[in-house]
Short mmCIF file of C-alpha atoms and ligand atoms in Angstrom, two decimals:
data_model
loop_
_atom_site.label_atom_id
_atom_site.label_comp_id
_atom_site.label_asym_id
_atom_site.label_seq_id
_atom_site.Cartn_x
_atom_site.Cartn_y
_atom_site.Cartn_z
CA UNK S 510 104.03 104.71 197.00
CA UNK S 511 101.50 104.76 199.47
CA UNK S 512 101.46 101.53 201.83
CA UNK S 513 98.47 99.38 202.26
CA UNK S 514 99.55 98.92 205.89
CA UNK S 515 100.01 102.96 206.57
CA UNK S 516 102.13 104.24 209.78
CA UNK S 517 100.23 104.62 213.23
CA UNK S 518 102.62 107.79 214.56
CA UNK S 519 102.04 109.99 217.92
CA UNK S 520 104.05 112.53 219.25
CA UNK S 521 104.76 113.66 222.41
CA UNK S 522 106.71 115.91 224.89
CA UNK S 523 107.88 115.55 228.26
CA UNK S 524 109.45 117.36 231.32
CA UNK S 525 112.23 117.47 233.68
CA UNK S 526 111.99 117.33 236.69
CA UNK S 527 113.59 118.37 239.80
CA UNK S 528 113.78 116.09 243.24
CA UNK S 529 113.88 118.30 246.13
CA UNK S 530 113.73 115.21 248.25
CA UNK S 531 116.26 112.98 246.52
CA UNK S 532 116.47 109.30 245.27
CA UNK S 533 119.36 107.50 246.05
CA UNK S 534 119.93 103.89 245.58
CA UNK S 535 117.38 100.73 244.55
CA UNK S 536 116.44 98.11 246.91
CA UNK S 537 115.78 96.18 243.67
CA UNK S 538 117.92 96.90 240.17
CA UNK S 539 115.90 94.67 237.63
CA UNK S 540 112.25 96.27 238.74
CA UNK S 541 114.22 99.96 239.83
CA UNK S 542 112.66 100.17 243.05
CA UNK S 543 113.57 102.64 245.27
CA UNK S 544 115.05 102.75 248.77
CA UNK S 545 113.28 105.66 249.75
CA UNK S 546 110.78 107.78 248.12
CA UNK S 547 111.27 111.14 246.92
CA UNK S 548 109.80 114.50 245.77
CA UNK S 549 110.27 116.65 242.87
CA UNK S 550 109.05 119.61 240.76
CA UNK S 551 108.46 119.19 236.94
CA UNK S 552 110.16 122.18 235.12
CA UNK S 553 108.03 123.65 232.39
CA UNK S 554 108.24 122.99 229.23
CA UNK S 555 108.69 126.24 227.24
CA UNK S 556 112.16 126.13 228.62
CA UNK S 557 113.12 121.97 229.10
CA UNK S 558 111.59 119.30 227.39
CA UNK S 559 112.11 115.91 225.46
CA UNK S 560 109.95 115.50 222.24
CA UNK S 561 109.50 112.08 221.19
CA UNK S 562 107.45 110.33 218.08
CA UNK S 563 106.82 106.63 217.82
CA UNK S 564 105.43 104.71 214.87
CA UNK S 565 104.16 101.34 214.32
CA UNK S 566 103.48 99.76 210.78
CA UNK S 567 103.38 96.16 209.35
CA UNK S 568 106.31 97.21 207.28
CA UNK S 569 108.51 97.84 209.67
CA UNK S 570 111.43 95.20 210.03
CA UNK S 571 112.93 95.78 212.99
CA UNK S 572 112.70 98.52 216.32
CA UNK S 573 115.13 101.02 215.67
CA UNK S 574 115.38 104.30 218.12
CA UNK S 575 117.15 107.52 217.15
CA UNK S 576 118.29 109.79 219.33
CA UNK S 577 118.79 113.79 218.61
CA UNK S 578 118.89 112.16 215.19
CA UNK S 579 121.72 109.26 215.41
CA UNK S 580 120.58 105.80 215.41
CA UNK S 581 121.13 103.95 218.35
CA UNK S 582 121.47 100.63 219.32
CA UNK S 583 118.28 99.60 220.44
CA UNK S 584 118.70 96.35 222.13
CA UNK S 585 119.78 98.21 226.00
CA UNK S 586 118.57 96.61 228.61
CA UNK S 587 116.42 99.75 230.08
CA UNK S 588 115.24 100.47 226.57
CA UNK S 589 114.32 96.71 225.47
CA UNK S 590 112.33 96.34 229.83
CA UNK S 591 110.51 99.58 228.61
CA UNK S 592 109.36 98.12 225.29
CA UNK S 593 108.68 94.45 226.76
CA UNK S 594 106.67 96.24 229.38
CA UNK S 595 104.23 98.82 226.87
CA UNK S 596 103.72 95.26 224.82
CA UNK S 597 103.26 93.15 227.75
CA UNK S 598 100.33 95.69 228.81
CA UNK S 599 98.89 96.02 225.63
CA UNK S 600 98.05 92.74 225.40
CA UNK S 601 96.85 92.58 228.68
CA UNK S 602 94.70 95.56 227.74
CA UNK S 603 93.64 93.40 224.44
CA UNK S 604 92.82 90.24 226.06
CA UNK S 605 90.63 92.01 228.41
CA UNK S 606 88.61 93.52 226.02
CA UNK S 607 85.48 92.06 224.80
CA UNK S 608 84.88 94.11 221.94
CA UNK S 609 86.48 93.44 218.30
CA UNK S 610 89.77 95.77 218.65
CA UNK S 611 91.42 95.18 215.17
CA UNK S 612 94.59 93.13 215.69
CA UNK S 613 96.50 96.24 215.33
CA UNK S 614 100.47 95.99 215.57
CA UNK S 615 101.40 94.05 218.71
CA UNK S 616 103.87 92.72 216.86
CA UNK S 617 104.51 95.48 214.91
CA UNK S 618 108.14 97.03 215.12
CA UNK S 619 108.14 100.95 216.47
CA UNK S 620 110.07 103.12 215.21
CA UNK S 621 111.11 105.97 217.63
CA UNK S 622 112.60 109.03 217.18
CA UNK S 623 113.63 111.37 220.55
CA UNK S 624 114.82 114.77 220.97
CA UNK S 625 115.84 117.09 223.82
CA UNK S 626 115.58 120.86 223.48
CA UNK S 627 118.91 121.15 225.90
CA UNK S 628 121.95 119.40 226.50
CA UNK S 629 122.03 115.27 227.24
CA UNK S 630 123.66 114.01 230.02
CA UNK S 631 124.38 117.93 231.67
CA UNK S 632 122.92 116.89 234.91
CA UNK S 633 119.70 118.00 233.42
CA UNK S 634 117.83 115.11 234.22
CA UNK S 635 117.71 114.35 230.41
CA UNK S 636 116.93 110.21 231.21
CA UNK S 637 113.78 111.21 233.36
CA UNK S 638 112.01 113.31 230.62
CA UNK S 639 113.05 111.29 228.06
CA UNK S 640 112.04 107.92 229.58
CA UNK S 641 108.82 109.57 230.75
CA UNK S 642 108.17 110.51 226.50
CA UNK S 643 109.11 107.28 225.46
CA UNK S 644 106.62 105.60 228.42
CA UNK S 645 104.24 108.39 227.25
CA UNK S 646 104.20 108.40 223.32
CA UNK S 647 104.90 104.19 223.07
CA UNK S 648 101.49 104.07 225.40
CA UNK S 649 99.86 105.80 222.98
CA UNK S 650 100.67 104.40 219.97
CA UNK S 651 99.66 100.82 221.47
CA UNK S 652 96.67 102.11 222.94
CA UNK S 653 97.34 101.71 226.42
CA UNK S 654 95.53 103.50 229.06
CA UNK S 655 96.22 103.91 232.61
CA UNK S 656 99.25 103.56 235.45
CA UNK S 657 102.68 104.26 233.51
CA UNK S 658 104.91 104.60 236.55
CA UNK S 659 106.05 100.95 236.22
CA UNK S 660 106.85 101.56 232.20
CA UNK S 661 109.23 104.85 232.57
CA UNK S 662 110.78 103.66 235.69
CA UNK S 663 111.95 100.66 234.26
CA UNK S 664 114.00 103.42 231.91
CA UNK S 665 115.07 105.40 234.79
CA UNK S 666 114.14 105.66 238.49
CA UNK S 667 113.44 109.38 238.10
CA UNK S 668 111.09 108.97 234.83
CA UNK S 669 108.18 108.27 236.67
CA UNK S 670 108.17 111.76 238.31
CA UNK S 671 107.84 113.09 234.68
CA UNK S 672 104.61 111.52 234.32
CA UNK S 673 102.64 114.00 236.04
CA UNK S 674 103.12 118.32 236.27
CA UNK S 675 103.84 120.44 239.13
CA UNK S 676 104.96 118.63 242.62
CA UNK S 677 104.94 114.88 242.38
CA UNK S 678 105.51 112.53 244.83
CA UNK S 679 107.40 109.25 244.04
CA UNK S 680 105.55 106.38 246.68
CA UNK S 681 108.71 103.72 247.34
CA UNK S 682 106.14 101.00 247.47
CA UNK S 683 106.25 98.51 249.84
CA UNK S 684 105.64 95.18 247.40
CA UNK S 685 108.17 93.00 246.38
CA UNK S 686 106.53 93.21 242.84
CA UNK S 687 106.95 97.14 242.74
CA UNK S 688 103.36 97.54 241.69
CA UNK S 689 103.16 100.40 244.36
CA UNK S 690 105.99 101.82 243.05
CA UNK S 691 104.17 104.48 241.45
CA UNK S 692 104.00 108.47 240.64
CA UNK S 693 101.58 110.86 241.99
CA UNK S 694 100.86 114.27 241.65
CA UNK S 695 101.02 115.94 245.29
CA UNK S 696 99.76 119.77 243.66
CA UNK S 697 99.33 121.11 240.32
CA UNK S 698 101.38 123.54 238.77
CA UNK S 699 99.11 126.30 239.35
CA UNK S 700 99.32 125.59 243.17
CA UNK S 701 102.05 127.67 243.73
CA UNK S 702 102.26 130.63 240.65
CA UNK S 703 104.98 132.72 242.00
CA UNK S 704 107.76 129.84 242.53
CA UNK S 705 110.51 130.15 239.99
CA UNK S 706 113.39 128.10 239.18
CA UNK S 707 116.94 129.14 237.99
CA UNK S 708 119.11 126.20 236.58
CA UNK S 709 122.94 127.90 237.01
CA UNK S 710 124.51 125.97 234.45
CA UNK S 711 128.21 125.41 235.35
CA UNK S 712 129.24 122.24 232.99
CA UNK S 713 127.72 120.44 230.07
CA UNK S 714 130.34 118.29 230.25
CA UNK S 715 129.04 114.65 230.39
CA UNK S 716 129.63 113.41 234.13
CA UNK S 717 132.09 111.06 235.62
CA UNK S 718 130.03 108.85 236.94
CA UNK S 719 126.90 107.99 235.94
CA UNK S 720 123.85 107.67 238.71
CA UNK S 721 122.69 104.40 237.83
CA UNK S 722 126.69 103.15 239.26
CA UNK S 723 127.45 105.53 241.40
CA UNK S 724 124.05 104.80 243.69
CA UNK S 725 125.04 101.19 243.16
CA UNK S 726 127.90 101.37 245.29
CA UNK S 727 126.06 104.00 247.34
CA UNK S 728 123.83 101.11 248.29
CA UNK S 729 126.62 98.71 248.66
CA UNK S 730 128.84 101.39 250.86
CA UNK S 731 127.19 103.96 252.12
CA UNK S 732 126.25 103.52 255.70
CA UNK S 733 124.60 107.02 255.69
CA UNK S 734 122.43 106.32 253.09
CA UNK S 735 120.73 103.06 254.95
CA UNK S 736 120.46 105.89 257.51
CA UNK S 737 118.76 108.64 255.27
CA UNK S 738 116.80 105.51 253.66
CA UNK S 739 115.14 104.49 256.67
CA UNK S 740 115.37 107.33 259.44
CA UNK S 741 115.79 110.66 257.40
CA UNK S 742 113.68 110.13 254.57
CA UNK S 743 110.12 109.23 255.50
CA UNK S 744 109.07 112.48 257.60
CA UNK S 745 111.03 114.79 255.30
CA UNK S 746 108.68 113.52 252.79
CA UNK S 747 106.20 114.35 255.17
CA UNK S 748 107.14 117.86 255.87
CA UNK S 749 107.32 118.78 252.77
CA UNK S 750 104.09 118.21 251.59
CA UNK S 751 103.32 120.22 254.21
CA UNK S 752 105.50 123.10 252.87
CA UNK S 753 104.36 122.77 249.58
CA UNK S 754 100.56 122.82 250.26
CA UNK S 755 101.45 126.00 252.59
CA UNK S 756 103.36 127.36 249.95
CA UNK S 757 105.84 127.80 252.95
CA UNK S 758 108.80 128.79 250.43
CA UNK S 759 111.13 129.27 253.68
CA UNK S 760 110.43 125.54 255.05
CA UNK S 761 110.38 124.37 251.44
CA UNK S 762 113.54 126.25 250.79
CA UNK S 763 115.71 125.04 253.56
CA UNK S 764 114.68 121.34 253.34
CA UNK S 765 115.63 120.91 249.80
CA UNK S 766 118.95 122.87 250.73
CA UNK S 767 119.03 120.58 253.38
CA UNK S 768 118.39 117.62 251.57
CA UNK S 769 120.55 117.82 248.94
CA UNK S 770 123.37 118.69 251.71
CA UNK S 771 122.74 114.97 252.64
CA UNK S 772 122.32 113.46 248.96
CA UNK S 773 126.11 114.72 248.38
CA UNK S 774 127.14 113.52 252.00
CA UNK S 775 126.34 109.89 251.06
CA UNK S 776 128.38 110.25 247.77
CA UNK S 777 131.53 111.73 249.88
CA UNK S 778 130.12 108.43 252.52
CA UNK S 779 130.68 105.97 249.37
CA UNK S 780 133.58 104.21 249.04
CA UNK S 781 135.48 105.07 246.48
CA UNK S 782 133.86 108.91 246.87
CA UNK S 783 131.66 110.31 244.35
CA UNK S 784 132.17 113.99 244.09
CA UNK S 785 129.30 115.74 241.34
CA UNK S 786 129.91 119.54 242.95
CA UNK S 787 132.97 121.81 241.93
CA UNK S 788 134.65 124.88 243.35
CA UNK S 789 131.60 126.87 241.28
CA UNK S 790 129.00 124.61 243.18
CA UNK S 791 130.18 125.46 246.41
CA UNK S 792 131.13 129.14 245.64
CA UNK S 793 126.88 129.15 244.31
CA UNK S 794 125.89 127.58 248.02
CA UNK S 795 127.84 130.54 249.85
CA UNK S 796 126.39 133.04 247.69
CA UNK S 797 122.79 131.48 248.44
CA UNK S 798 123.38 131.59 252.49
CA UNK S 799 124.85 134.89 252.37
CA UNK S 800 121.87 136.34 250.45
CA UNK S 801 119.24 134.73 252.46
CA UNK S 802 121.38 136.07 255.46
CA UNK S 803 121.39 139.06 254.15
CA UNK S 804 117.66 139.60 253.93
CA UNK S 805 117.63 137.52 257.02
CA UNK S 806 115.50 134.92 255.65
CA UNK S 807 115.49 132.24 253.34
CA UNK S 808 114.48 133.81 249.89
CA UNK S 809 116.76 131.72 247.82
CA UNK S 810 117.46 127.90 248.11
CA UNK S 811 119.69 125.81 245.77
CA UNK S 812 119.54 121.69 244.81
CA UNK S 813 122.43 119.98 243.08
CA UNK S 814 122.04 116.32 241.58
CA UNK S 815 124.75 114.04 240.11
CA UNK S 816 126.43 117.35 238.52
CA UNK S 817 127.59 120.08 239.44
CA UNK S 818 125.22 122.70 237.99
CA UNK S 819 122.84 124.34 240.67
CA UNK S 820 118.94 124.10 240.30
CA UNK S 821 117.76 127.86 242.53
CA UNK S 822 114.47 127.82 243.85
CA UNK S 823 112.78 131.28 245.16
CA UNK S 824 109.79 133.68 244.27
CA UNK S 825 109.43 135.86 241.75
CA UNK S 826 109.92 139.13 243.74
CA UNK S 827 113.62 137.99 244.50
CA UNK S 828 114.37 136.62 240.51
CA UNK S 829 116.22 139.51 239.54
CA UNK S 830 118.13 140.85 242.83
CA UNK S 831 119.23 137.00 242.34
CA UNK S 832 120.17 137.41 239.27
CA UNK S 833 122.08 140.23 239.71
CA UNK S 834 123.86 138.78 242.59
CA UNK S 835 124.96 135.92 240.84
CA UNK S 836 126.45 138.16 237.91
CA UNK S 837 128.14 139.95 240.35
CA UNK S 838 129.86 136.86 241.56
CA UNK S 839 130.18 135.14 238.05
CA UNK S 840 130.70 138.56 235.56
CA UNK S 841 129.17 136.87 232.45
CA UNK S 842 132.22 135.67 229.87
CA UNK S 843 131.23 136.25 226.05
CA UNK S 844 131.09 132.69 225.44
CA UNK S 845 128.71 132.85 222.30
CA UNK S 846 125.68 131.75 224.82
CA UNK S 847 123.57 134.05 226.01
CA UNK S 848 123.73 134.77 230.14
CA UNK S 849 120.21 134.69 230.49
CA UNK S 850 117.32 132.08 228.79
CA UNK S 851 114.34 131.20 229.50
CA UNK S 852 111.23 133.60 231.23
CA UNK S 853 112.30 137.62 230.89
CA UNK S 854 114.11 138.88 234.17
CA UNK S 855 113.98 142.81 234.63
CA UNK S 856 117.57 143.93 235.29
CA UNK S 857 118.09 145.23 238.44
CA UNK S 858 121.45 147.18 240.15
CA UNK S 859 122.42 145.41 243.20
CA UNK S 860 122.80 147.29 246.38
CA UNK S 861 126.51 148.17 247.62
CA UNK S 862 125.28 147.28 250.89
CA UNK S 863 124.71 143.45 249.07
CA UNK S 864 127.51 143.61 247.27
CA UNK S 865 129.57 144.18 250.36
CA UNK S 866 127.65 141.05 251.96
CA UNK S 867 128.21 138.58 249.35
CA UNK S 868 132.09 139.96 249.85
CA UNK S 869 133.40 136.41 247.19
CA UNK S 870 135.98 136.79 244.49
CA UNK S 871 134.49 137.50 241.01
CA UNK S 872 134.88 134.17 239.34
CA UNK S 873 134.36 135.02 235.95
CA UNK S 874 132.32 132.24 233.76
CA UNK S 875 131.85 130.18 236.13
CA UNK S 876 128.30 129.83 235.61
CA UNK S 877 128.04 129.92 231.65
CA UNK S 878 124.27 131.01 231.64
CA UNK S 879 120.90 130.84 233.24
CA UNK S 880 117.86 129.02 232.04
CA UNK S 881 114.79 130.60 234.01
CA UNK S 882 111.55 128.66 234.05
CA UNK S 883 108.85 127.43 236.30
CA UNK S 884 106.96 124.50 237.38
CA UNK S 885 105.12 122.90 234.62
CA UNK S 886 102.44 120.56 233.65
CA UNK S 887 102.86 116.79 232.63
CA UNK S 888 103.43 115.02 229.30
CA UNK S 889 101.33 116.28 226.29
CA UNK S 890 100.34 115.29 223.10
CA UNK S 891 100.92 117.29 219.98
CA UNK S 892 98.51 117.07 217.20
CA UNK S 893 100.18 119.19 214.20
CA UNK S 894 101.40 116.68 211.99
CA UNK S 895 104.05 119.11 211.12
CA UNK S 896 105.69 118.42 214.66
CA UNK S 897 106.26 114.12 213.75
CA UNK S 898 110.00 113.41 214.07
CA UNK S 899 109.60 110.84 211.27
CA UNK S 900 108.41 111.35 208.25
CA UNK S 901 105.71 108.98 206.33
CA UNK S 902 108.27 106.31 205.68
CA UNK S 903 108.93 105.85 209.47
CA UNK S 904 112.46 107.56 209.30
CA UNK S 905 113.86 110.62 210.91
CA UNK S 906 112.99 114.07 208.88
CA UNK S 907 116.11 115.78 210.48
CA UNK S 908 117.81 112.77 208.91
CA UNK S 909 116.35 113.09 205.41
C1 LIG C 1918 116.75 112.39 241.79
N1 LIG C 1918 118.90 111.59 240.81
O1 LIG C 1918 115.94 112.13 242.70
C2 LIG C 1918 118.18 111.94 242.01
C3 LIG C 1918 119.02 112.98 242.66
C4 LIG C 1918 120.20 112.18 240.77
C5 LIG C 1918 120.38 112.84 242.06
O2 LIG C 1918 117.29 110.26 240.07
O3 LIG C 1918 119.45 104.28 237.73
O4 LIG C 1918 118.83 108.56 236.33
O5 LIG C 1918 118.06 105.36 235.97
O6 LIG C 1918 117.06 104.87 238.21
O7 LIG C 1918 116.82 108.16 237.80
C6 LIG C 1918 119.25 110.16 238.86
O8 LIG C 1918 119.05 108.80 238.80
O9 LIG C 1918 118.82 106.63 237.94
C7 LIG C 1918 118.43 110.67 239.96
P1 LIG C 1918 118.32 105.23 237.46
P2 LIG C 1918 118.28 108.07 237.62
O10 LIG C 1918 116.44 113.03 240.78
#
């Protein structure tokens, strides 16, 4: 039966993304404000991506959130801050309007369904795409325009990076409100055409320790990380603007190296230590210095975040050598995945000369496979109808 009071749905997608200058630790927990700022690249979304649908209707009886299609509990605290904040501006938004807006659904219940197309909680940066979807889509379906940088990083620091595509700049802020806390797009996407990114995925187990805790007592331990905060930080930020604007993949390369080096120094610095790389992490880092020494320059440069799967960076004149090294060094296992996703790689033999340089043990499967993809634009909007995760009734279709 059709409802007199019929659904108000959106859907939307949202990215990954990548810090090559790393966040670490919140000078404030409740508004997740940063200690320092940090820099990332948004992974396109052909390969990595959260959809999301919300829905509003008068018939609704409660919020309810489903994720990859099981229900879950939708009073958390980041979930419930991201909700009070998308209401609190759309009345703000309504108050300030003079004109007769129909008193649409602010207190409406949402119904929200969310999806990844790869796996949760794999050091994939699922929270920041999907926090950036929900900020996305729930803006939408309210009607509210604008700044969402406060909205998806009250989900997760790293959200607010997903707002925007290509390289994007998270500002610390200086205010005690965090209203400069914001996301900003340093270059497009189309800036830099030729830079490609390999994720090396070498566990989809779910980590030990989660980032939100593990940067908490970071904060409260780390001595090197008030260091990196305040003295590191602010003119690698700097510089690598710089490197990005002059597509200087060399300088860009060895910084994020470099600053990801430091990222896992402050977790050894904690106290207890917080270890995210494995044997296969650090085999991946020798096999990235002795290719670049190899060509004698720094073609290749890895990043690893609270996991210990390795995000490569290089151009797309060196993807397949790469690739080729790397399943030299890893011989692919028959797993049931397949070695290589994402954008088509040529195959390519790889030198004996190379082979004699990268001189490491075959460890075979220990990367599982390779997802390769490049930087990406922001957050869309689909319009198909088809593509809703809920149906007309405001409940999953996977579910149905
Ligand atoms: C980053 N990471 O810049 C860094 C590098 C992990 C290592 O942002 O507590 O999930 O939700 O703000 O954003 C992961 O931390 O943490 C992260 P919360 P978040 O990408």
């Amino acid at each position: 039966m059709a409802s007199e009071n019929p659904l108000t749905i959106v859907t939307c997608t949202a990215p990954v993304n990548i810090a090559v200058i790393k966040y670490w630790g919140k000078r404030d927990e409740e508004l997740v404000l940063p200690l320092n700022s940090s820099l990332s690249v948004t992974l396109h979304q052909d390969q990595l991506k959260t959809t999301t649908t919300a829905a509003i209707s008068k018939d609704f009886k409660e919020d309810r959130i489903w994720l990859n299609g099981t229900e879950v509990d939708v009073g958390q605290p980041r979930l419930q801050s991201c909700l009070g904040e998308i209401r609190r501006l759309a009345r703000k938004h309504r108050s300030t309007d003079d004109g007769d807006t129909p008193p649409l659904s602010l207190s409406y219940k949402v119904h929200i369904a969310s999806e990844n197309n790869f796996p949760t909680a794999a050091g994939l940066a699922s929270s920041a795409a999907g926090y950036a979807c929900l900020a996305y889509t729930l803006a939408r379906v309210y009607g509210v325009e604008g700044e969402l940088s406060e909205v998806a990083r009250r989900g997760s620091g790293s959200a607010c990076r997903s707002l925007y595509g290509g390289f994007v700049e998270w500002h610390m802020g200086e205010r005690a409100d965090g209203k400069d806390s914001i996301a900003q797009q340093v270059a497009p996407e189309s800036h830099w055409p030729e830079l490609r990114i390999l994720i090396l995925v070498v566990s989809t187990e779910k980590k030990l320790t989660g980032s939100t805790a593990g940067m908490q007592t970071s904060v409260e331990t780390s001595t090197l990380l008030q260091f990196r905060a305040t003295s590191v930080v602010p003119a690698r930020m700097a510089e690598m603007i710089q490197c990005i604007r002059e597509r200087d993949f060399p300088g860009f390369g060895q910084l994020t190296m470099k600053d990801s080096n430091q990222f896992h120094a402050t977790c050894l610095d904690t106290f207890p230590p917080i270890s995210y790389l494995n044997d296969t992490s650090r085999h991946i880092m020798d096999l990235v210095h002795r290719f670049n020494a190899h060509h004698g320059q720094t073609k290749v440069a890895y990043t690893f975040d609270a996991g210990p799967n390795a995000v490569v960076f290089t151009l797309d004149d060196t993807v397949a050598e790469f690739v080729a090294a790397v399943s030299h060094c890893f011989p692919p296992e028959s797993n049931g995945d397949k070695f290589l996703k994402g954008l088509p790689v040529r195959p390519v033999p790889l030198s004996d000369e190379l082979k004699t340089t990268l001189a490491l043990d075959p460890t075979p499967g220990g990367v599982r496979y390779i997802i390769a993809t490049k930087a990406g634009p922001g957050p869309q909007i689909l319009d198909d109808p088809h593509l809703h995760l809920l149906g007309s009734h405001g409940l999953p279709k996977s579910a149905a």
